[in-house]
PDB file of C-alpha atoms in Angstrom:
ATOM      1  CA  MET X   1      51.042  15.579  15.557  1.00  0.00           C
ATOM      2  CA  LYS X   2      49.881  18.640  13.442  1.00  0.00           C
ATOM      3  CA  ASN X   3      46.526  16.870  13.260  1.00  0.00           C
ATOM      4  CA  LEU X   4      45.754  15.903  16.485  1.00  0.00           C
ATOM      5  CA  ILE X   5      46.426  19.472  17.775  1.00  0.00           C
ATOM      6  CA  VAL X   6      43.862  20.303  14.139  1.00  0.00           C
ATOM      7  CA  ALA X   7      41.494  17.662  15.279  1.00  0.00           C
ATOM      8  CA  SER X   8      41.187  19.166  19.023  1.00  0.00           C
ATOM      9  CA  ALA X   9      40.342  22.589  17.852  1.00  0.00           C
ATOM     10  CA  LEU X  10      38.105  21.686  15.355  1.00  0.00           C
ATOM     11  CA  SER X  11      36.412  19.302  18.285  1.00  0.00           C
ATOM     12  CA  LEU X  12      36.420  22.507  20.928  1.00  0.00           C
ATOM     13  CA  ALA X  13      35.053  24.982  18.038  1.00  0.00           C
ATOM     14  CA  LEU X  14      31.988  22.336  17.447  1.00  0.00           C
ATOM     15  CA  MET X  15      31.672  22.048  21.339  1.00  0.00           C
ATOM     16  CA  GLY X  16      31.307  25.788  21.403  1.00  0.00           C
ATOM     17  CA  GLY X  17      29.142  26.314  18.665  1.00  0.00           C
ATOM     18  CA  PRO X  18      25.887  24.882  20.424  1.00  0.00           C
ATOM     19  CA  VAL X  19      26.494  26.155  23.668  1.00  0.00           C
ATOM     20  CA  HIS X  20      27.138  30.108  22.550  1.00  0.00           C
ATOM     21  CA  ALA X  21      23.585  29.128  20.005  1.00  0.00           C
ATOM     22  CA  GLN X  22      21.890  27.675  23.688  1.00  0.00           C
ATOM     23  CA  THR X  23      23.054  30.960  25.683  1.00  0.00           C
ATOM     24  CA  SER X  24      22.134  33.461  23.062  1.00  0.00           C
ATOM     25  CA  ALA X  25      18.582  32.045  22.665  1.00  0.00           C
ATOM     26  CA  PRO X  26      15.933  34.071  24.100  1.00  0.00           C
ATOM     27  CA  ALA X  27      14.406  32.317  27.016  1.00  0.00           C
ATOM     28  CA  PRO X  28      10.735  31.388  26.085  1.00  0.00           C
ATOM     29  CA  ALA X  29      10.062  29.931  29.721  1.00  0.00           C
ATOM     30  CA  ALA X  30      10.297  33.867  31.018  1.00  0.00           C
ATOM     31  CA  ALA X  31       8.084  35.206  28.515  1.00  0.00           C
ATOM     32  CA  GLY X  32       5.550  31.979  29.370  1.00  0.00           C
ATOM     33  CA  ALA X  33       5.640  32.732  32.963  1.00  0.00           C
ATOM     34  CA  LYS X  34       4.757  36.300  33.073  1.00  0.00           C
ATOM     35  CA  ALA X  35       1.301  34.744  31.624  1.00  0.00           C
ATOM     36  CA  SER X  36       0.746  31.851  33.742  1.00  0.00           C
ATOM     37  CA  SER X  37      -2.550  31.234  35.548  1.00  0.00           C
ATOM     38  CA  ASP X  38      -0.909  29.858  38.253  1.00  0.00           C
ATOM     39  CA  PRO X  39      -1.372  31.139  41.823  1.00  0.00           C
ATOM     40  CA  ILE X  40       2.375  30.411  42.804  1.00  0.00           C
ATOM     41  CA  VAL X  41       3.926  31.625  39.905  1.00  0.00           C
ATOM     42  CA  VAL X  42       1.952  35.410  40.139  1.00  0.00           C
ATOM     43  CA  MET X  43       1.828  35.499  42.984  1.00  0.00           C
ATOM     44  CA  ARG X  44       5.649  35.381  42.444  1.00  0.00           C
ATOM     45  CA  ASN X  45       5.720  37.572  40.071  1.00  0.00           C
ATOM     46  CA  GLU X  46       3.981  40.414  41.941  1.00  0.00           C
ATOM     47  CA  GLN X  47       6.674  39.941  44.878  1.00  0.00           C
ATOM     48  CA  ARG X  48       9.356  40.408  42.091  1.00  0.00           C
ATOM     49  CA  ALA X  49       7.319  43.437  41.116  1.00  0.00           C
ATOM     50  CA  ALA X  50       6.997  44.812  44.984  1.00  0.00           C
ATOM     51  CA  ARG X  51      10.719  44.134  45.319  1.00  0.00           C
ATOM     52  CA  ASN X  52      11.571  45.972  42.106  1.00  0.00           C
ATOM     53  CA  ALA X  53       9.565  49.030  43.310  1.00  0.00           C
ATOM     54  CA  PHE X  54      11.210  49.001  46.688  1.00  0.00           C
ATOM     55  CA  ASN X  55      14.361  48.741  45.506  1.00  0.00           C
ATOM     56  CA  GLU X  56      13.799  51.929  42.537  1.00  0.00           C
ATOM     57  CA  ALA X  57      12.222  53.536  45.713  1.00  0.00           C
ATOM     58  CA  ALA X  58      15.404  53.009  48.324  1.00  0.00           C
ATOM     59  CA  ARG X  59      18.385  53.635  45.204  1.00  0.00           C
ATOM     60  CA  PRO X  60      18.083  57.510  45.650  1.00  0.00           C
ATOM     61  CA  ILE X  61      17.472  57.290  49.619  1.00  0.00           C
ATOM     62  CA  ARG X  62      20.930  55.155  49.823  1.00  0.00           C
ATOM     63  CA  ALA X  63      22.616  57.306  47.519  1.00  0.00           C
ATOM     64  CA  GLU X  64      22.063  60.272  49.980  1.00  0.00           C
ATOM     65  CA  ARG X  65      23.500  58.282  52.815  1.00  0.00           C
ATOM     66  CA  ALA X  66      26.357  57.110  50.798  1.00  0.00           C
ATOM     67  CA  ALA X  67      27.162  60.875  49.706  1.00  0.00           C
ATOM     68  CA  THR X  68      26.755  62.285  53.261  1.00  0.00           C
ATOM     69  CA  VAL X  69      28.847  59.716  54.750  1.00  0.00           C
ATOM     70  CA  GLN X  70      31.701  59.748  52.351  1.00  0.00           C
ATOM     71  CA  ALA X  71      31.948  63.699  52.447  1.00  0.00           C
ATOM     72  CA  ALA X  72      32.721  63.024  56.296  1.00  0.00           C
ATOM     73  CA  VAL X  73      35.262  60.536  55.223  1.00  0.00           C
ATOM     74  CA  ASP X  74      37.032  62.340  52.777  1.00  0.00           C
ATOM     75  CA  LYS X  75      36.872  65.768  55.286  1.00  0.00           C
ATOM     76  CA  ALA X  76      38.372  62.814  58.190  1.00  0.00           C
ATOM     77  CA  VAL X  77      41.407  61.822  55.957  1.00  0.00           C
ATOM     78  CA  ALA X  78      42.308  65.489  54.384  1.00  0.00           C
ATOM     79  CA  GLU X  79      42.240  66.367  58.196  1.00  0.00           C
ATOM     80  CA  ALA X  80      44.231  63.832  59.067  1.00  0.00           C
ATOM     81  CA  LYS X  81      46.846  63.706  56.700  1.00  0.00           C
ATOM     82  CA  ALA X  82      46.965  67.495  57.180  1.00  0.00           C
ATOM     83  CA  SER X  83      47.961  66.538  60.569  1.00  0.00           C
ATOM     84  CA  GLY X  84      49.868  63.495  60.263  1.00  0.00           C
ATOM     85  CA  LYS X  85      48.330  61.256  61.622  1.00  0.00           C
ATOM     86  CA  ASP X  86      47.412  58.210  60.008  1.00  0.00           C
ATOM     87  CA  PRO X  87      44.600  58.525  56.975  1.00  0.00           C
ATOM     88  CA  VAL X  88      43.091  54.710  57.283  1.00  0.00           C
ATOM     89  CA  VAL X  89      42.481  55.198  60.662  1.00  0.00           C
ATOM     90  CA  ALA X  90      40.572  58.145  60.741  1.00  0.00           C
ATOM     91  CA  GLY X  91      38.624  57.367  57.548  1.00  0.00           C
ATOM     92  CA  ARG X  92      36.922  54.298  59.124  1.00  0.00           C
ATOM     93  CA  VAL X  93      36.043  56.184  62.674  1.00  0.00           C
ATOM     94  CA  ALA X  94      34.605  58.961  60.689  1.00  0.00           C
ATOM     95  CA  ARG X  95      32.847  55.947  58.426  1.00  0.00           C
ATOM     96  CA  ARG X  96      31.112  54.735  61.892  1.00  0.00           C
ATOM     97  CA  GLN X  97      30.859  58.182  63.248  1.00  0.00           C
ATOM     98  CA  ALA X  98      28.801  59.566  59.915  1.00  0.00           C
ATOM     99  CA  THR X  99      26.665  56.098  59.200  1.00  0.00           C
ATOM    100  CA  GLU X 100      25.540  55.396  63.551  1.00  0.00           C
ATOM    101  CA  ALA X 101      25.113  59.652  62.867  1.00  0.00           C
ATOM    102  CA  THR X 102      22.723  59.268  59.639  1.00  0.00           C
ATOM    103  CA  LYS X 103      20.537  56.059  61.148  1.00  0.00           C
ATOM    104  CA  PRO X 104      17.668  58.021  62.722  1.00  0.00           C
ATOM    105  CA  ASP X 105      16.988  60.056  59.228  1.00  0.00           C
ATOM    106  CA  PHE X 106      17.947  57.135  56.960  1.00  0.00           C
ATOM    107  CA  ASP X 107      15.622  54.949  59.074  1.00  0.00           C
ATOM    108  CA  ALA X 108      12.458  57.393  58.587  1.00  0.00           C
ATOM    109  CA  LYS X 109      13.061  58.229  54.860  1.00  0.00           C
ATOM    110  CA  MET X 110      12.809  53.810  54.273  1.00  0.00           C
ATOM    111  CA  LYS X 111       9.922  53.046  57.019  1.00  0.00           C
ATOM    112  CA  PRO X 112       7.073  54.024  54.302  1.00  0.00           C
ATOM    113  CA  ILE X 113       8.824  52.015  51.444  1.00  0.00           C
ATOM    114  CA  ILE X 114       9.302  49.028  53.679  1.00  0.00           C
ATOM    115  CA  GLU X 115       6.062  49.186  54.790  1.00  0.00           C
ATOM    116  CA  ALA X 116       4.558  49.223  51.119  1.00  0.00           C
ATOM    117  CA  ARG X 117       6.834  46.946  50.145  1.00  0.00           C
ATOM    118  CA  ASN X 118       5.659  44.438  53.260  1.00  0.00           C
ATOM    119  CA  GLU X 119       2.307  45.235  52.986  1.00  0.00           C
ATOM    120  CA  ALA X 120       2.559  44.026  48.640  1.00  0.00           C
ATOM    121  CA  MET X 121       4.199  40.452  49.312  1.00  0.00           C
ATOM    122  CA  ALA X 122       1.771  39.486  52.210  1.00  0.00           C
ATOM    123  CA  ALA X 123      -1.131  41.073  49.693  1.00  0.00           C
ATOM    124  CA  ALA X 124       0.456  38.585  47.172  1.00  0.00           C
ATOM    125  CA  LYS X 125       0.400  35.826  49.675  1.00  0.00           C
ATOM    126  CA  ALA X 126      -2.994  36.309  50.321  1.00  0.00           C
ATOM    127  CA  ARG X 127      -4.076  36.271  46.733  1.00  0.00           C
ATOM    128  CA  ARG X 128      -2.457  32.947  46.367  1.00  0.00           C
ATOM    129  CA  ASP X 129      -3.583  31.688  49.712  1.00  0.00           C
ATOM    130  CA  ALA X 130      -7.404  32.344  48.549  1.00  0.00           C
ATOM    131  CA  ALA X 131      -6.661  31.314  44.922  1.00  0.00           C
ATOM    132  CA  MET X 132      -5.428  27.357  46.125  1.00  0.00           C
ATOM    133  CA  ALA X 133      -8.157  27.437  48.722  1.00  0.00           C
ATOM    134  CA  GLN X 134     -10.509  27.469  45.926  1.00  0.00           C
ATOM    135  CA  ARG X 135      -8.507  24.427  43.825  1.00  0.00           C
TER     136      ARG X 135
END
C-alpha cells in the first residue's frame, strides 16, 4: 500500500512537471504572428490595435459615468436608511434613474471614439481585401 501511494505521487509529480514547463514557456507563435505578411493576420492585428485604443479611450468615460451613478445610488441608499425605507429597492431605482439621466452625455462622449474604432476596423478590412485581390 505504501509503495502504491509513493508510486502515484511520483507519477503525478512527473506528469505535472512537463505541463508546468509547457505553460510557463513563452509562446513563439505570438511573436511570429506580429511580423506576418499574411493579409488576414495583418488585418486582425490592426483590428486588435483599434479595439485596444478604443478600450483605453473609453475606460475613463465609463469610469466617470460609473462614479456619477454610484454617487446617486449611495445618496439614495443613505436617504432610504434614514427614512426607514428599503435601501435595496432605493438603490436599484436610483441606479436605473441615474443611468438613464447620464445616457445622453455618455453617448455624446463615446460617439467620436466609436466612430474612430469603426473607421479603423473598416480600413483594416479594406486593406485586407485589396491584398487578397492582388493574390
